[in-house]
Amino acid sequence: MTLADFDIGLFLREYWQRKPLLIRNPWAEWVNPLEPDDLAGLACEEEVESRLITQAGTDWAVEHGPLDEARFGELGDAPWTLLVQAVDHYVAEVAALMAPFRFIPNWRMDDVMVSYATDGGGVGPHFDQYDVFLIQGAGKRRWQIGGLCDEATPLRPHDDLRLLADFGPTQEWVLEPGDILYLPPGIAHDGVAVGPDCMTYSIGFRAPSQRDLIEDWSAHVAEGLAEDDRYADPGLPLQTNPGEITAEALARLHDLATQALADRAGFARWFGQASSTPKYPQADWRPEAPVLAEDVQDALNDGLPVRRNPASRFVFVRDGADALTLFVDGEAFACTGEAARFAEQLCAGDDVPVKTPDAAVLALIAALASQGSVTLDPED
């Protein structure tokens, strides 16, 4: 899948994280990749995160999945919306929607949430703290766009939804199948289905907060610190006032608190592992038996490509001109030479054909296949 006549450079310069952009159907041929019944089926699965949002006038109710199949027959004529997270993990055709947007780095990409709404259905006026591409899959949806919001923006009281207390739209569009709306973080918006069978695919992007980075990195560093590495001040000079915390003491304390946190290489390794950790780590994609290098060679001899698991995350950090560390599903793999070049290819594309792999490449593929991050199976 590609986006026709879409200027990536212009988008990154003028729109990314700056202002909304409406992109009228840029696909060579748009085909809705998922049927509503299949989406409802996913919402009934225990391991799939889903929500059902129903409306009664100005009141909104949220039910968290898994949903009972009979629930859909009880909804009646009032507007309702079904939201299912990470559908790309389970439907290859939905995962393929992410490929045209890989001009944004892998570590920023989150997942594809799919929504289905009846006429008038939506989730109310709100804002998100991440970038999103909203692809209209089927039916029509009216999007109203407002101003920039932040944590001080008043919200309506609700346990499950972050509804804006006051929403004043400044722009409005009706999206039809294949149309795309890009929204940067903080922009108020409200999408309402116009007619039946409205499906929208939301490709979201992660943005760690400063607080989360500091909390998580500090906790990681603290786990490896010795309990007896304490403040010391041999040769302590006599103070004129015992109540003063001197500049010298503060300097020692500050160094003690920050030296370990300043480890740039350690931070890179930690962030690579943290950012590649699966969104749903409880899901187990491993094969029944470990994959051996001989198994990999046999599959490659049959012409099978190495195919990434859509639920897996692939990123890397360069360690030198011919070396890198590959991070996949929270695991780190040191790669050099041919293995490093293969790792780069694997991070850039969903399928990678491999012609004449060396032993290091075979071992890497076998390790990734054994943890369920890649497969070498023919397509169904």
mmCIF file of C-alpha atoms in Angstrom:
data_model
loop_
_atom_site.group_PDB
_atom_site.id
_atom_site.type_symbol
_atom_site.label_atom_id
_atom_site.label_comp_id
_atom_site.label_asym_id
_atom_site.label_seq_id
_atom_site.Cartn_x
_atom_site.Cartn_y
_atom_site.Cartn_z
ATOM 1 C CA MET A 1 0.000 0.000 0.000
ATOM 2 C CA THR A 2 1.201 3.489 -0.846
ATOM 3 C CA LEU A 3 -0.176 7.009 -0.640
ATOM 4 C CA ALA A 4 -0.381 8.545 -4.128
ATOM 5 C CA ASP A 5 0.688 12.178 -4.582
ATOM 6 C CA PHE A 6 1.521 12.539 -0.899
ATOM 7 C CA ASP A 7 4.536 14.783 -0.260
ATOM 8 C CA ILE A 8 6.173 13.268 2.824
ATOM 9 C CA GLY A 9 8.784 16.009 3.098
ATOM 10 C CA LEU A 10 6.150 18.745 2.985
ATOM 11 C CA PHE A 11 4.017 16.917 5.551
ATOM 12 C CA LEU A 12 6.906 16.552 8.010
ATOM 13 C CA ARG A 13 7.955 20.186 7.592
ATOM 14 C CA GLU A 14 4.561 21.862 7.816
ATOM 15 C CA TYR A 15 2.047 19.513 9.464
ATOM 16 C CA TRP A 16 3.620 16.845 11.693
ATOM 17 C CA GLN A 17 2.967 17.895 15.306
ATOM 18 C CA ARG A 18 1.873 21.327 14.052
ATOM 19 C CA LYS A 19 -1.587 21.344 12.450
ATOM 20 C CA PRO A 20 -4.312 19.039 11.105
ATOM 21 C CA LEU A 21 -4.344 17.891 7.490
ATOM 22 C CA LEU A 22 -7.195 16.421 5.453
ATOM 23 C CA ILE A 23 -6.015 13.994 2.768
ATOM 24 C CA ARG A 24 -8.711 13.062 0.288
ATOM 25 C CA ASN A 25 -8.548 9.401 -0.804
ATOM 26 C CA PRO A 26 -4.858 8.971 -1.771
ATOM 27 C CA TRP A 27 -5.032 5.192 -2.310
ATOM 28 C CA ALA A 28 -4.746 3.675 -5.762
ATOM 29 C CA GLU A 29 -7.764 1.562 -4.885
ATOM 30 C CA TRP A 30 -9.275 1.666 -1.414
ATOM 31 C CA VAL A 31 -10.672 -1.605 -0.046
ATOM 32 C CA ASN A 32 -12.005 -1.762 3.513
ATOM 33 C CA PRO A 33 -9.744 -4.409 5.119
ATOM 34 C CA LEU A 34 -12.142 -5.666 7.807
ATOM 35 C CA GLU A 35 -15.812 -6.614 8.002
ATOM 36 C CA PRO A 36 -17.910 -5.292 10.914
ATOM 37 C CA ASP A 37 -18.803 -8.836 12.026
ATOM 38 C CA ASP A 38 -15.108 -9.722 12.262
ATOM 39 C CA LEU A 39 -14.460 -6.645 14.397
ATOM 40 C CA ALA A 40 -17.332 -7.620 16.694
ATOM 41 C CA GLY A 41 -15.857 -11.114 16.938
ATOM 42 C CA LEU A 42 -12.529 -9.706 18.130
ATOM 43 C CA ALA A 43 -14.353 -7.692 20.799
ATOM 44 C CA CYS A 44 -15.689 -10.948 22.214
ATOM 45 C CA GLU A 45 -12.175 -12.383 22.708
ATOM 46 C CA GLU A 46 -10.678 -12.408 26.203
ATOM 47 C CA GLU A 47 -7.206 -11.247 25.138
ATOM 48 C CA VAL A 48 -8.416 -8.325 22.991
ATOM 49 C CA GLU A 49 -8.925 -4.858 24.512
ATOM 50 C CA SER A 50 -12.274 -3.381 23.491
ATOM 51 C CA ARG A 51 -14.930 -0.881 24.582
ATOM 52 C CA LEU A 52 -18.578 -0.391 23.726
ATOM 53 C CA ILE A 53 -19.783 3.209 24.016
ATOM 54 C CA THR A 54 -23.508 3.898 24.053
ATOM 55 C CA GLN A 55 -25.295 7.238 24.019
ATOM 56 C CA ALA A 56 -28.573 8.377 25.520
ATOM 57 C CA GLY A 57 -28.989 12.072 24.839
ATOM 58 C CA THR A 58 -26.006 13.784 26.459
ATOM 59 C CA ASP A 59 -25.163 10.779 28.627
ATOM 60 C CA TRP A 60 -22.400 8.356 27.657
ATOM 61 C CA ALA A 61 -21.854 4.849 29.007
ATOM 62 C CA VAL A 62 -18.793 2.649 28.525
ATOM 63 C CA GLU A 63 -18.641 -1.155 28.730
ATOM 64 C CA HIS A 64 -15.255 -2.856 28.667
ATOM 65 C CA GLY A 65 -14.731 -6.109 26.810
ATOM 66 C CA PRO A 66 -14.710 -8.961 26.329
ATOM 67 C CA LEU A 67 -18.300 -8.513 25.177
ATOM 68 C CA ASP A 68 -20.939 -11.199 24.909
ATOM 69 C CA GLU A 69 -21.994 -11.836 21.322
ATOM 70 C CA ALA A 70 -25.648 -11.399 22.307
ATOM 71 C CA ARG A 71 -24.917 -7.856 23.508
ATOM 72 C CA PHE A 72 -24.884 -6.508 19.964
ATOM 73 C CA GLY A 73 -28.453 -7.682 19.404
ATOM 74 C CA GLU A 74 -29.624 -5.734 22.465
ATOM 75 C CA LEU A 75 -28.370 -2.292 21.458
ATOM 76 C CA GLY A 76 -31.471 -1.037 19.656
ATOM 77 C CA ASP A 77 -31.630 2.177 17.655
ATOM 78 C CA ALA A 78 -29.678 4.514 19.959
ATOM 79 C CA PRO A 79 -26.217 5.524 18.630
ATOM 80 C CA TRP A 80 -23.342 3.301 19.717
ATOM 81 C CA THR A 81 -19.666 2.809 18.944
ATOM 82 C CA LEU A 82 -17.406 -0.221 19.240
ATOM 83 C CA LEU A 83 -13.669 0.413 19.731
ATOM 84 C CA VAL A 84 -11.120 -2.392 19.411
ATOM 85 C CA GLN A 85 -7.422 -1.822 20.125
ATOM 86 C CA ALA A 86 -4.424 -3.331 18.329
ATOM 87 C CA VAL A 87 -6.415 -4.958 15.555
ATOM 88 C CA ASP A 88 -3.186 -4.981 13.519
ATOM 89 C CA HIS A 89 -1.950 -7.722 15.878
ATOM 90 C CA TYR A 90 -4.635 -10.093 14.627
ATOM 91 C CA VAL A 91 -5.527 -9.065 11.061
ATOM 92 C CA ALA A 92 -2.715 -8.863 8.501
ATOM 93 C CA GLU A 93 -4.739 -6.627 6.180
ATOM 94 C CA VAL A 94 -5.154 -4.090 8.986
ATOM 95 C CA ALA A 95 -1.460 -4.310 9.881
ATOM 96 C CA ALA A 96 -0.685 -3.430 6.251
ATOM 97 C CA LEU A 97 -2.268 0.000 6.812
ATOM 98 C CA MET A 98 0.758 0.982 8.897
ATOM 99 C CA ALA A 99 3.250 0.509 6.050
ATOM 100 C CA PRO A 100 2.540 3.810 4.235
ATOM 101 C CA PHE A 101 3.216 5.710 7.464
ATOM 102 C CA ARG A 102 6.608 4.195 8.251
ATOM 103 C CA PHE A 103 8.267 7.497 7.418
ATOM 104 C CA ILE A 104 7.660 7.966 11.159
ATOM 105 C CA PRO A 105 10.196 5.917 13.214
ATOM 106 C CA ASN A 106 9.142 2.460 14.408
ATOM 107 C CA TRP A 107 9.550 3.307 18.087
ATOM 108 C CA ARG A 108 6.903 6.037 17.724
ATOM 109 C CA MET A 109 4.278 3.767 16.141
ATOM 110 C CA ASP A 110 1.699 2.309 18.500
ATOM 111 C CA ASP A 111 -1.139 0.292 16.993
ATOM 112 C CA VAL A 112 -4.268 0.426 14.848
ATOM 113 C CA MET A 113 -7.505 0.948 16.733
ATOM 114 C CA VAL A 114 -10.648 0.208 14.720
ATOM 115 C CA SER A 115 -14.040 1.699 15.458
ATOM 116 C CA TYR A 116 -17.488 0.801 14.190
ATOM 117 C CA ALA A 117 -20.381 3.195 14.745
ATOM 118 C CA THR A 118 -24.063 3.345 13.943
ATOM 119 C CA ASP A 119 -25.664 6.538 12.655
ATOM 120 C CA GLY A 120 -24.858 9.335 15.116
ATOM 121 C CA GLY A 121 -22.319 7.248 17.007
ATOM 122 C CA GLY A 122 -19.048 8.630 18.324
ATOM 123 C CA VAL A 123 -17.005 9.039 21.482
ATOM 124 C CA GLY A 124 -17.731 12.710 22.113
ATOM 125 C CA PRO A 125 -15.543 15.824 21.807
ATOM 126 C CA HIS A 126 -12.101 15.159 23.263
ATOM 127 C CA PHE A 127 -8.366 15.543 22.643
ATOM 128 C CA ASP A 128 -5.506 13.067 22.577
ATOM 129 C CA GLN A 129 -1.900 13.392 23.671
ATOM 130 C CA TYR A 130 -0.510 11.650 20.596
ATOM 131 C CA ASP A 131 -0.462 12.017 16.818
ATOM 132 C CA VAL A 132 -3.027 10.025 14.859
ATOM 133 C CA PHE A 133 -3.979 9.294 11.256
ATOM 134 C CA LEU A 134 -7.720 8.613 10.996
ATOM 135 C CA ILE A 135 -8.530 6.536 7.912
ATOM 136 C CA GLN A 136 -12.171 6.271 6.929
ATOM 137 C CA GLY A 137 -12.701 2.614 6.119
ATOM 138 C CA ALA A 138 -16.419 2.418 5.330
ATOM 139 C CA GLY A 139 -19.427 4.708 5.586
ATOM 140 C CA LYS A 140 -19.051 8.388 6.423
ATOM 141 C CA ARG A 141 -17.959 10.335 9.480
ATOM 142 C CA ARG A 142 -18.235 14.059 10.175
ATOM 143 C CA TRP A 143 -15.165 15.431 11.915
ATOM 144 C CA GLN A 144 -15.261 18.758 13.717
ATOM 145 C CA ILE A 145 -11.922 20.249 14.749
ATOM 146 C CA GLY A 146 -11.388 22.756 17.549
ATOM 147 C CA GLY A 147 -8.500 24.510 19.247
ATOM 148 C CA LEU A 148 -5.432 23.353 21.149
ATOM 149 C CA CYS A 149 -6.018 21.746 24.563
ATOM 150 C CA ASP A 150 -3.773 20.836 27.473
ATOM 151 C CA GLU A 151 -4.030 19.386 30.981
ATOM 152 C CA ALA A 152 -5.725 22.580 32.192
ATOM 153 C CA THR A 153 -8.575 22.275 29.667
ATOM 154 C CA PRO A 154 -11.885 21.692 31.545
ATOM 155 C CA LEU A 155 -13.403 18.222 31.162
ATOM 156 C CA ARG A 156 -16.846 16.864 31.868
ATOM 157 C CA PRO A 157 -17.012 14.477 34.839
ATOM 158 C CA HIS A 158 -16.838 10.908 33.532
ATOM 159 C CA ASP A 159 -15.022 7.827 34.831
ATOM 160 C CA ASP A 160 -14.027 6.418 31.423
ATOM 161 C CA LEU A 161 -14.129 9.213 28.840
ATOM 162 C CA ARG A 162 -12.180 12.473 28.671
ATOM 163 C CA LEU A 163 -15.018 14.608 27.282
ATOM 164 C CA LEU A 164 -14.424 18.313 26.784
ATOM 165 C CA ALA A 165 -16.657 20.537 28.894
ATOM 166 C CA ASP A 166 -16.729 23.193 26.191
ATOM 167 C CA PHE A 167 -16.119 22.358 22.523
ATOM 168 C CA GLY A 168 -16.132 25.059 19.861
ATOM 169 C CA PRO A 169 -15.410 23.657 16.386
ATOM 170 C CA THR A 170 -13.503 25.820 13.910
ATOM 171 C CA GLN A 171 -13.350 23.374 10.964
ATOM 172 C CA GLU A 172 -15.577 20.590 9.710
ATOM 173 C CA TRP A 173 -15.211 17.833 7.113
ATOM 174 C CA VAL A 174 -17.139 14.720 6.133
ATOM 175 C CA LEU A 175 -14.784 11.822 5.399
ATOM 176 C CA GLU A 176 -15.693 9.114 2.908
ATOM 177 C CA PRO A 177 -14.004 5.722 2.369
ATOM 178 C CA GLY A 178 -10.265 6.104 1.823
ATOM 179 C CA ASP A 179 -10.051 9.674 3.160
ATOM 180 C CA ILE A 180 -7.472 10.391 5.878
ATOM 181 C CA LEU A 181 -7.423 13.030 8.611
ATOM 182 C CA TYR A 182 -4.160 13.705 10.441
ATOM 183 C CA LEU A 183 -4.402 15.251 13.912
ATOM 184 C CA PRO A 184 -1.413 16.382 16.009
ATOM 185 C CA PRO A 185 -1.462 16.093 19.815
ATOM 186 C CA GLY A 186 -3.787 18.306 21.806
ATOM 187 C CA ILE A 187 -6.207 19.263 19.034
ATOM 188 C CA ALA A 188 -9.858 19.102 20.115
ATOM 189 C CA HIS A 189 -11.964 16.950 17.802
ATOM 190 C CA ASP A 190 -15.292 15.173 17.560
ATOM 191 C CA GLY A 191 -16.170 12.460 15.033
ATOM 192 C CA VAL A 192 -19.797 11.458 14.452
ATOM 193 C CA ALA A 193 -20.994 8.718 12.097
ATOM 194 C CA VAL A 194 -23.148 9.961 9.235
ATOM 195 C CA GLY A 195 -25.342 7.027 8.306
ATOM 196 C CA PRO A 196 -24.890 3.323 9.139
ATOM 197 C CA ASP A 197 -21.833 1.049 9.138
ATOM 198 C CA CYS A 198 -19.181 3.693 9.792
ATOM 199 C CA MET A 199 -15.694 2.219 10.246
ATOM 200 C CA THR A 200 -12.573 4.222 11.083
ATOM 201 C CA TYR A 201 -8.965 3.024 11.422
ATOM 202 C CA SER A 202 -6.896 5.062 13.888
ATOM 203 C CA ILE A 203 -3.128 4.746 13.498
ATOM 204 C CA GLY A 204 -1.686 6.167 16.691
ATOM 205 C CA PHE A 205 1.852 7.196 17.641
ATOM 206 C CA ARG A 206 3.452 7.040 21.057
ATOM 207 C CA ALA A 207 5.131 9.987 22.781
ATOM 208 C CA PRO A 208 6.637 9.288 26.211
ATOM 209 C CA SER A 209 6.171 12.068 28.731
ATOM 210 C CA GLN A 210 9.113 13.599 30.539
ATOM 211 C CA ARG A 211 7.690 12.313 33.818
ATOM 212 C CA ASP A 212 7.403 8.749 32.512
ATOM 213 C CA LEU A 213 10.943 8.800 31.102
ATOM 214 C CA ILE A 214 12.412 10.063 34.360
ATOM 215 C CA GLU A 215 10.383 7.688 36.527
ATOM 216 C CA ASP A 216 11.043 4.586 34.421
ATOM 217 C CA TRP A 217 14.726 5.250 33.689
ATOM 218 C CA SER A 218 15.409 6.140 37.325
ATOM 219 C CA ALA A 219 13.654 2.993 38.537
ATOM 220 C CA HIS A 220 15.699 0.899 36.098
ATOM 221 C CA VAL A 221 18.970 2.472 37.242
ATOM 222 C CA ALA A 222 18.034 2.145 40.909
ATOM 223 C CA GLU A 223 17.514 -1.609 40.535
ATOM 224 C CA GLY A 224 21.212 -2.034 39.733
ATOM 225 C CA LEU A 225 22.657 0.189 42.429
ATOM 226 C CA ALA A 226 24.363 -1.169 45.533
ATOM 227 C CA GLU A 227 22.735 -0.398 48.860
ATOM 228 C CA ASP A 228 26.080 0.511 50.468
ATOM 229 C CA ASP A 229 27.010 3.151 47.858
ATOM 230 C CA ARG A 230 26.316 6.067 50.174
ATOM 231 C CA TYR A 231 27.157 9.685 50.697
ATOM 232 C CA ALA A 232 30.617 10.216 52.184
ATOM 233 C CA ASP A 233 32.493 13.340 53.280
ATOM 234 C CA PRO A 234 35.951 12.474 54.628
ATOM 235 C CA GLY A 235 37.895 15.538 55.731
ATOM 236 C CA LEU A 236 34.667 17.288 56.711
ATOM 237 C CA PRO A 237 35.498 20.927 57.541
ATOM 238 C CA LEU A 238 34.089 22.589 60.643
ATOM 239 C CA GLN A 239 30.982 24.644 59.826
ATOM 240 C CA THR A 240 30.138 27.941 61.464
ATOM 241 C CA ASN A 241 26.443 26.969 61.487
ATOM 242 C CA PRO A 242 25.409 23.285 61.672
ATOM 243 C CA GLY A 243 22.065 24.137 60.082
ATOM 244 C CA GLU A 244 23.607 24.952 56.688
ATOM 245 C CA ILE A 245 23.689 22.456 53.806
ATOM 246 C CA THR A 246 26.881 23.711 52.219
ATOM 247 C CA ALA A 247 27.556 24.100 48.507
ATOM 248 C CA GLU A 248 30.200 21.363 48.771
ATOM 249 C CA ALA A 249 27.717 18.929 50.334
ATOM 250 C CA LEU A 250 25.084 19.747 47.723
ATOM 251 C CA ALA A 251 27.615 19.119 44.941
ATOM 252 C CA ARG A 252 28.479 15.684 46.356
ATOM 253 C CA LEU A 253 24.779 14.818 46.811
ATOM 254 C CA HIS A 254 23.902 15.957 43.306
ATOM 255 C CA ASP A 255 26.712 13.890 41.805
ATOM 256 C CA LEU A 256 25.607 10.859 43.826
ATOM 257 C CA ALA A 257 22.039 11.257 42.521
ATOM 258 C CA THR A 258 22.829 11.945 38.850
ATOM 259 C CA GLN A 259 26.058 10.160 37.869
ATOM 260 C CA ALA A 260 24.404 6.809 37.232
ATOM 261 C CA LEU A 261 21.514 8.460 35.390
ATOM 262 C CA ALA A 262 23.967 10.135 32.998
ATOM 263 C CA ASP A 263 25.027 6.797 31.476
ATOM 264 C CA ARG A 264 24.162 7.521 27.807
ATOM 265 C CA ALA A 265 24.937 4.004 26.558
ATOM 266 C CA GLY A 266 22.948 2.469 29.384
ATOM 267 C CA PHE A 267 20.029 4.755 28.601
ATOM 268 C CA ALA A 268 20.115 3.768 24.911
ATOM 269 C CA ARG A 269 20.003 0.074 25.781
ATOM 270 C CA TRP A 270 17.230 0.566 28.338
ATOM 271 C CA PHE A 271 15.123 2.669 25.987
ATOM 272 C CA GLY A 272 15.605 0.223 23.122
ATOM 273 C CA GLN A 273 14.314 -2.605 25.288
ATOM 274 C CA ALA A 274 11.517 -0.528 26.838
ATOM 275 C CA SER A 275 10.266 0.918 23.542
ATOM 276 C CA SER A 276 10.233 -2.502 21.868
ATOM 277 C CA THR A 277 8.342 -4.230 24.684
ATOM 278 C CA PRO A 278 4.992 -5.484 23.344
ATOM 279 C CA LYS A 279 1.930 -3.448 24.225
ATOM 280 C CA TYR A 280 0.273 -6.659 25.434
ATOM 281 C CA PRO A 281 3.156 -8.700 26.913
ATOM 282 C CA GLN A 282 0.767 -11.384 28.145
ATOM 283 C CA ALA A 283 0.212 -12.526 24.537
ATOM 284 C CA ASP A 284 2.398 -15.528 23.739
ATOM 285 C CA TRP A 285 3.311 -15.893 20.058
ATOM 286 C CA ARG A 286 6.071 -18.481 20.542
ATOM 287 C CA PRO A 287 5.962 -21.691 18.491
ATOM 288 C CA GLU A 288 5.527 -24.998 20.292
ATOM 289 C CA ALA A 289 9.206 -25.865 19.887
ATOM 290 C CA PRO A 290 12.304 -23.655 19.499
ATOM 291 C CA VAL A 291 13.327 -22.947 15.919
ATOM 292 C CA LEU A 292 16.785 -24.208 14.938
ATOM 293 C CA ALA A 293 19.196 -22.695 12.430
ATOM 294 C CA GLU A 294 18.697 -25.785 10.237
ATOM 295 C CA ASP A 295 14.937 -25.140 10.198
ATOM 296 C CA VAL A 296 15.578 -21.573 9.103
ATOM 297 C CA GLN A 297 17.902 -22.703 6.315
ATOM 298 C CA ASP A 298 15.325 -25.200 5.033
ATOM 299 C CA ALA A 299 12.628 -22.503 4.951
ATOM 300 C CA LEU A 300 14.915 -20.066 3.160
ATOM 301 C CA ASN A 301 15.860 -22.751 0.644
ATOM 302 C CA ASP A 302 12.149 -23.035 -0.140
ATOM 303 C CA GLY A 303 12.112 -19.318 -0.983
ATOM 304 C CA LEU A 304 10.186 -18.193 2.087
ATOM 305 C CA PRO A 305 10.837 -14.647 3.357
ATOM 306 C CA VAL A 306 11.351 -13.731 6.972
ATOM 307 C CA ARG A 307 8.018 -12.194 7.981
ATOM 308 C CA ARG A 308 7.644 -9.946 11.035
ATOM 309 C CA ASN A 309 4.919 -10.673 13.546
ATOM 310 C CA PRO A 310 2.598 -7.618 13.372
ATOM 311 C CA ALA A 311 2.382 -7.652 17.168
ATOM 312 C CA SER A 312 6.175 -7.345 17.532
ATOM 313 C CA ARG A 313 8.198 -4.154 17.692
ATOM 314 C CA PHE A 314 11.542 -3.792 15.905
ATOM 315 C CA VAL A 315 14.033 -0.971 16.579
ATOM 316 C CA PHE A 316 17.816 -0.674 16.641
ATOM 317 C CA VAL A 317 20.577 1.558 17.981
ATOM 318 C CA ARG A 318 23.869 1.913 16.113
ATOM 319 C CA ASP A 319 26.973 0.906 18.020
ATOM 320 C CA GLY A 320 29.469 1.739 15.264
ATOM 321 C CA ALA A 321 29.999 1.755 11.507
ATOM 322 C CA ASP A 322 29.278 -1.965 11.155
ATOM 323 C CA ALA A 323 27.553 -2.815 14.410
ATOM 324 C CA LEU A 324 24.186 -2.250 16.044
ATOM 325 C CA THR A 325 21.951 -3.577 18.780
ATOM 326 C CA LEU A 326 18.603 -4.871 17.573
ATOM 327 C CA PHE A 327 15.721 -4.680 20.038
ATOM 328 C CA VAL A 328 12.690 -6.883 19.440
ATOM 329 C CA ASP A 329 9.906 -7.432 21.970
ATOM 330 C CA GLY A 330 12.098 -6.220 24.815
ATOM 331 C CA GLU A 331 15.048 -8.470 23.923
ATOM 332 C CA ALA A 332 18.456 -7.171 22.771
ATOM 333 C CA PHE A 333 20.569 -8.759 20.018
ATOM 334 C CA ALA A 334 24.116 -7.545 19.295
ATOM 335 C CA CYS A 335 24.667 -7.598 15.523
ATOM 336 C CA THR A 336 27.713 -6.995 13.338
ATOM 337 C CA GLY A 337 28.486 -7.422 9.651
ATOM 338 C CA GLU A 338 25.847 -9.308 7.669
ATOM 339 C CA ALA A 339 23.646 -9.708 10.761
ATOM 340 C CA ALA A 340 23.606 -5.929 11.266
ATOM 341 C CA ARG A 341 22.614 -5.327 7.649
ATOM 342 C CA PHE A 342 19.878 -7.951 7.903
ATOM 343 C CA ALA A 343 18.622 -6.356 11.128
ATOM 344 C CA GLU A 344 18.335 -2.997 9.339
ATOM 345 C CA GLN A 345 16.308 -4.604 6.554
ATOM 346 C CA LEU A 346 14.054 -6.297 9.090
ATOM 347 C CA CYS A 347 13.344 -3.003 10.844
ATOM 348 C CA ALA A 348 12.509 -1.304 7.538
ATOM 349 C CA GLY A 349 10.097 -3.824 6.027
ATOM 350 C CA ASP A 350 7.514 -6.411 7.024
ATOM 351 C CA ASP A 351 8.902 -9.151 4.746
ATOM 352 C CA VAL A 352 12.608 -9.679 4.094
ATOM 353 C CA PRO A 353 13.850 -12.155 1.466
ATOM 354 C CA VAL A 354 17.154 -13.766 2.439
ATOM 355 C CA LYS A 355 19.392 -15.304 -0.231
ATOM 356 C CA THR A 356 22.666 -16.633 1.223
ATOM 357 C CA PRO A 357 22.712 -16.002 4.987
ATOM 358 C CA ASP A 358 25.819 -16.565 7.058
ATOM 359 C CA ALA A 359 25.781 -18.372 10.401
ATOM 360 C CA ALA A 360 25.156 -15.180 12.385
ATOM 361 C CA VAL A 361 22.088 -14.285 10.313
ATOM 362 C CA LEU A 362 20.706 -17.825 10.626
ATOM 363 C CA ALA A 363 21.225 -17.735 14.396
ATOM 364 C CA LEU A 364 19.496 -14.338 14.651
ATOM 365 C CA ILE A 365 16.498 -15.486 12.610
ATOM 366 C CA ALA A 366 16.235 -18.678 14.666
ATOM 367 C CA ALA A 367 16.275 -16.680 17.922
ATOM 368 C CA LEU A 368 13.604 -14.274 16.678
ATOM 369 C CA ALA A 369 11.451 -17.116 15.361
ATOM 370 C CA SER A 370 11.763 -18.987 18.658
ATOM 371 C CA GLN A 371 10.321 -16.017 20.563
ATOM 372 C CA GLY A 372 7.536 -15.591 18.000
ATOM 373 C CA SER A 373 8.761 -12.257 16.629
ATOM 374 C CA VAL A 374 9.172 -13.541 13.052
ATOM 375 C CA THR A 375 7.838 -16.438 11.026
ATOM 376 C CA LEU A 376 8.932 -18.243 7.881
ATOM 377 C CA ASP A 377 5.549 -19.697 7.028
ATOM 378 C CA PRO A 378 3.968 -19.280 3.591
ATOM 379 C CA GLU A 379 1.026 -16.899 3.429
ATOM 380 C CA ASP A 380 -2.400 -18.468 3.759
#
